[in-house]
């Protein structure tokens, strides 16, 4: 059976998380160290750096802590709480089905 090489051939093939892991090993940093630098917990630092985006103020804090911008998710302020439901436009000619799925 052929064994596959799981290490990417080029650095550009690495994910942002993989690049972050290499950076942290080279700089001998832990998520606890990063958390202390941004006044957050180790878990919060991990979630911020592995998420899809970070709030703009956290992005600035991570930059100030010395994390290269390429390793930080994009800055994006998302409003907390439930997201608004999509509205369904119903024309006056449409009849809404009742609870049995039949037209009223």
Coordinates of N, CA and C in Angstrom, one line a residue:
X1 N 0.8 -1.2 0.0 CA 0.0 0.0 0.0 C 0.9 1.2 0.0
X2 N 0.5 2.2 -0.8 CA 1.3 3.4 -1.0 C 1.0 4.4 0.2
X3 N 2.1 4.9 0.8 CA 1.9 5.9 1.9 C 1.9 7.3 1.3
X4 N 1.0 8.1 1.6 CA 0.9 9.5 1.1 C 1.7 10.4 2.0
X5 N 2.3 11.4 1.4 CA 3.0 12.4 2.1 C 2.0 13.5 2.5
X6 N 1.8 13.7 3.8 CA 0.8 14.6 4.2 C 1.4 16.1 4.4
X7 N 2.7 16.2 4.2 CA 3.3 17.5 4.3 C 3.3 18.2 2.9
X8 N 2.7 19.4 2.9 CA 2.6 20.1 1.6 C 4.0 20.4 1.0
X9 N 4.1 20.4 -0.3 CA 5.3 20.6 -1.0 C 5.8 22.1 -0.9
X10 N 4.9 23.0 -0.9 CA 5.2 24.4 -0.9 C 4.6 25.1 0.3
X11 N 5.2 26.1 0.8 CA 4.7 26.9 1.9 C 3.4 27.5 1.6
X12 N 3.2 27.9 0.3 CA 2.0 28.6 -0.1 C 0.8 27.6 0.0
X13 N 1.0 26.3 0.1 CA 0.0 25.3 0.2 C -0.5 25.1 1.7
X14 N 0.2 25.7 2.6 CA -0.2 25.6 4.0 C -1.4 26.5 4.3
X15 N -2.2 26.1 5.2 CA -3.4 26.9 5.6 C -2.9 28.0 6.6
X16 N -3.7 29.0 6.9 CA -3.3 30.0 7.8 C -3.0 29.4 9.2
X17 N -3.8 28.5 9.6 CA -3.6 27.8 10.9 C -2.3 27.1 11.0
X18 N -1.9 26.4 9.9 CA -0.7 25.7 9.9 C 0.5 26.7 9.9
X19 N 0.4 27.8 9.2 CA 1.4 28.8 9.2 C 1.5 29.4 10.6
X20 N 0.4 29.7 11.3 CA 0.4 30.2 12.6 C 1.1 29.2 13.6
X21 N 0.8 28.0 13.5 CA 1.5 27.0 14.3 C 3.0 27.0 14.2
X22 N 3.5 27.1 12.9 CA 4.9 27.1 12.7 C 5.5 28.4 13.3
X23 N 4.8 29.5 13.0 CA 5.3 30.8 13.6 C 5.4 30.8 15.1
X24 N 4.4 30.2 15.7 CA 4.4 30.2 17.2 C 5.5 29.3 17.7
X25 N 5.7 28.2 17.0 CA 6.8 27.3 17.5 C 8.2 28.0 17.3
X26 N 8.4 28.7 16.2 CA 9.6 29.4 16.0 C 9.9 30.5 17.0
X27 N 8.8 31.2 17.4 CA 8.9 32.3 18.3 C 8.7 31.8 19.8
X28 N 8.5 30.5 20.0 CA 8.3 29.9 21.3 C 7.1 30.6 22.0
X29 N 6.0 30.8 21.3 CA 4.8 31.4 21.8 C 3.8 30.4 22.1
X30 N 3.0 30.6 23.1 CA 1.8 29.8 23.3 C 0.5 30.7 23.3
X31 N -0.6 30.0 23.2 CA -1.8 30.8 23.2 C -2.0 31.5 24.5
X32 N -1.5 31.0 25.6 CA -1.5 31.6 26.9 C -0.8 33.0 26.8
X33 N 0.4 32.9 26.2 CA 1.2 34.2 26.0 C 0.5 35.2 25.2
X34 N -0.1 34.8 24.1 CA -0.9 35.7 23.3 C -2.1 36.2 24.0
X35 N -2.8 35.3 24.8 CA -3.9 35.7 25.5 C -3.6 36.8 26.6
X36 N -2.4 36.6 27.2 CA -2.0 37.7 28.2 C -1.7 39.0 27.5
X37 N -1.1 38.9 26.3 CA -0.8 40.1 25.6 C -2.0 40.9 25.2
X38 N -3.1 40.2 24.9 CA -4.4 40.9 24.5 C -5.4 41.0 25.6
X39 N -5.0 40.6 26.8 CA -5.8 40.6 28.0 C -7.1 39.7 27.8
X40 N -6.8 38.5 27.4 CA -7.9 37.5 27.1 C -7.4 36.1 27.6
X41 N -8.3 35.2 27.6 CA -7.9 33.8 28.1 C -7.2 33.1 26.9
X42 N -6.5 32.0 27.3 CA -5.9 31.1 26.3 C -6.9 30.6 25.3
X43 N -8.1 30.2 25.7 CA -9.1 29.7 24.9 C -9.6 30.8 23.9
X44 N -9.7 32.0 24.4 CA -10.2 33.2 23.6 C -9.2 33.5 22.5
X45 N -7.9 33.4 22.9 CA -6.8 33.7 21.9 C -6.8 32.6 20.8
X46 N -7.0 31.4 21.2 CA -7.1 30.2 20.2 C -8.3 30.4 19.3
X47 N -9.4 30.7 19.8 CA -10.6 30.9 19.0 C -10.5 32.1 18.1
X48 N -9.9 33.2 18.5 CA -9.7 34.3 17.7 C -8.8 34.0 16.5
X49 N -7.7 33.4 16.8 CA -6.7 33.1 15.7 C -7.1 32.0 14.8
X50 N -8.0 31.1 15.2 CA -8.5 30.0 14.3 C -9.9 30.3 13.7
X51 N -10.5 31.4 14.0 CA -11.8 31.7 13.5 C -11.7 32.3 12.1
X52 N -12.9 32.5 11.5 CA -13.0 33.1 10.2 C -12.8 34.6 10.1
X53 N -13.1 35.3 11.2 CA -12.8 36.7 11.3 C -12.7 37.1 12.8
X54 N -12.1 38.3 13.0 CA -12.0 38.8 14.4 C -12.5 40.2 14.4
X55 N -13.0 40.7 15.6 CA -13.4 42.1 15.7 C -12.2 43.0 15.4
X56 N -12.5 44.2 15.0 CA -11.5 45.1 14.6 C -10.5 45.5 15.8
X57 N -11.1 45.6 17.0 CA -10.3 46.0 18.1 C -9.4 44.8 18.5
X58 N -9.8 43.6 18.3 CA -8.9 42.4 18.6 C -7.9 42.3 17.5
X59 N -8.2 42.6 16.3 CA -7.2 42.6 15.2 C -6.1 43.5 15.5
X60 N -6.4 44.7 16.0 CA -5.4 45.7 16.3 C -4.6 45.2 17.5
X61 N -5.2 44.6 18.5 CA -4.5 44.1 19.7 C -3.5 43.0 19.3
X62 N -3.9 42.1 18.4 CA -3.1 41.0 17.9 C -1.9 41.6 17.1
X63 N -2.1 42.6 16.3 CA -1.0 43.2 15.6 C 0.0 43.8 16.6
X64 N -0.6 44.5 17.6 CA 0.3 45.2 18.6 C 1.1 44.2 19.4
X65 N 0.5 43.0 19.5 CA 1.2 41.9 20.3 C 2.3 41.3 19.4
X66 N 2.4 41.6 18.1 CA 3.5 41.1 17.3 C 3.1 40.0 16.4
X67 N 1.8 39.7 16.3 CA 1.4 38.6 15.4 C 1.3 39.2 14.0
X68 N 2.0 38.6 13.0 CA 1.9 39.1 11.6 C 0.5 39.1 11.1
X69 N 0.2 40.2 10.3 CA -1.2 40.3 9.8 C -1.6 39.2 9.0
X70 N -0.7 38.6 8.2 CA -1.1 37.4 7.4 C -1.6 36.2 8.2
X71 N -1.2 36.2 9.4 CA -1.6 35.0 10.3 C -2.9 35.3 11.1
X72 N -3.4 36.5 11.0 CA -4.6 36.9 11.7 C -5.8 36.9 10.8
X73 N -6.9 36.3 11.2 CA -8.1 36.4 10.4 C -8.5 37.8 10.0
X74 N -9.3 38.0 9.0 CA -9.7 39.4 8.6 C -10.5 40.1 9.7
X75 N -10.3 41.4 9.8 CA -11.1 42.2 10.8 C -12.5 42.4 10.3
X76 N -13.5 42.0 11.1 CA -14.8 42.2 10.7 C -15.7 42.3 11.9
X77 N -16.4 43.4 12.0 CA -17.3 43.6 13.2 C -18.7 43.0 12.8
X78 N -19.1 42.0 13.5 CA -20.4 41.3 13.3 C -21.3 41.6 14.5
X79 N -22.5 42.1 14.3 CA -23.4 42.4 15.4 C -23.7 41.1 16.2
X80 N -23.6 41.2 17.5 CA -24.0 40.0 18.3 C -25.5 39.7 18.3
X81 N -25.8 38.5 18.7 CA -27.2 38.1 18.8 C -27.7 37.4 17.6
X82 N -29.0 37.1 17.6 CA -29.6 36.3 16.5 C -29.7 37.2 15.2
X83 N -29.5 36.5 14.1 CA -29.5 37.2 12.8 C -30.9 37.4 12.4
X84 N -31.3 38.5 11.7 CA -32.6 38.7 11.3 C -33.1 37.6 10.3
X85 N -34.3 37.3 10.4 CA -34.9 36.3 9.5 C -35.1 37.0 8.1
X86 N -35.0 36.2 7.1 CA -35.3 36.7 5.7 C -36.8 36.9 5.6
X87 N -37.2 38.0 5.1 CA -38.6 38.3 4.9 C -39.1 37.6 3.6
X88 N -40.3 37.1 3.7 CA -40.9 36.4 2.5 C -42.0 37.4 2.0
X89 N -41.9 37.8 0.8 CA -42.9 38.7 0.3 C -44.0 37.9 -0.3
X90 N -45.2 38.2 0.1 CA -46.4 37.5 -0.4 C -47.2 38.4 -1.2
X91 N -47.6 38.1 -2.4 CA -48.4 39.0 -3.2 C -49.9 38.9 -2.7
X92 N -50.7 39.9 -2.9 CA -52.1 39.8 -2.4 C -52.9 38.7 -3.0
X93 N -52.5 38.2 -4.2 CA -53.2 37.1 -4.8 C -52.9 35.8 -4.2
X94 N -51.8 35.6 -3.5 CA -51.4 34.4 -2.9 C -52.3 34.1 -1.7
X95 N -52.7 32.9 -1.5 CA -53.4 32.5 -0.2 C -52.4 31.7 0.6
X96 N -52.4 32.0 1.8 CA -51.5 31.3 2.7 C -52.1 30.0 3.1
X97 N -51.3 28.9 3.2 CA -51.9 27.6 3.6 C -52.2 27.7 5.1
X98 N -53.2 26.9 5.5 CA -53.5 26.9 6.9 C -52.5 25.8 7.6
X99 N -52.7 25.5 8.8 CA -51.8 24.6 9.5 C -51.8 23.2 8.9
X100 N -52.8 22.8 8.1 CA -52.9 21.5 7.5 C -52.2 21.5 6.1
X101 N -51.7 22.6 5.7 CA -51.1 22.7 4.4 C -52.1 23.0 3.3
X102 N -53.3 23.2 3.7 CA -54.4 23.4 2.6 C -54.6 24.9 2.5
X103 N -55.0 25.4 1.3 CA -55.3 26.8 1.1 C -56.5 27.1 1.9
X104 N -56.5 28.3 2.5 CA -57.6 28.8 3.3 C -58.8 29.2 2.4

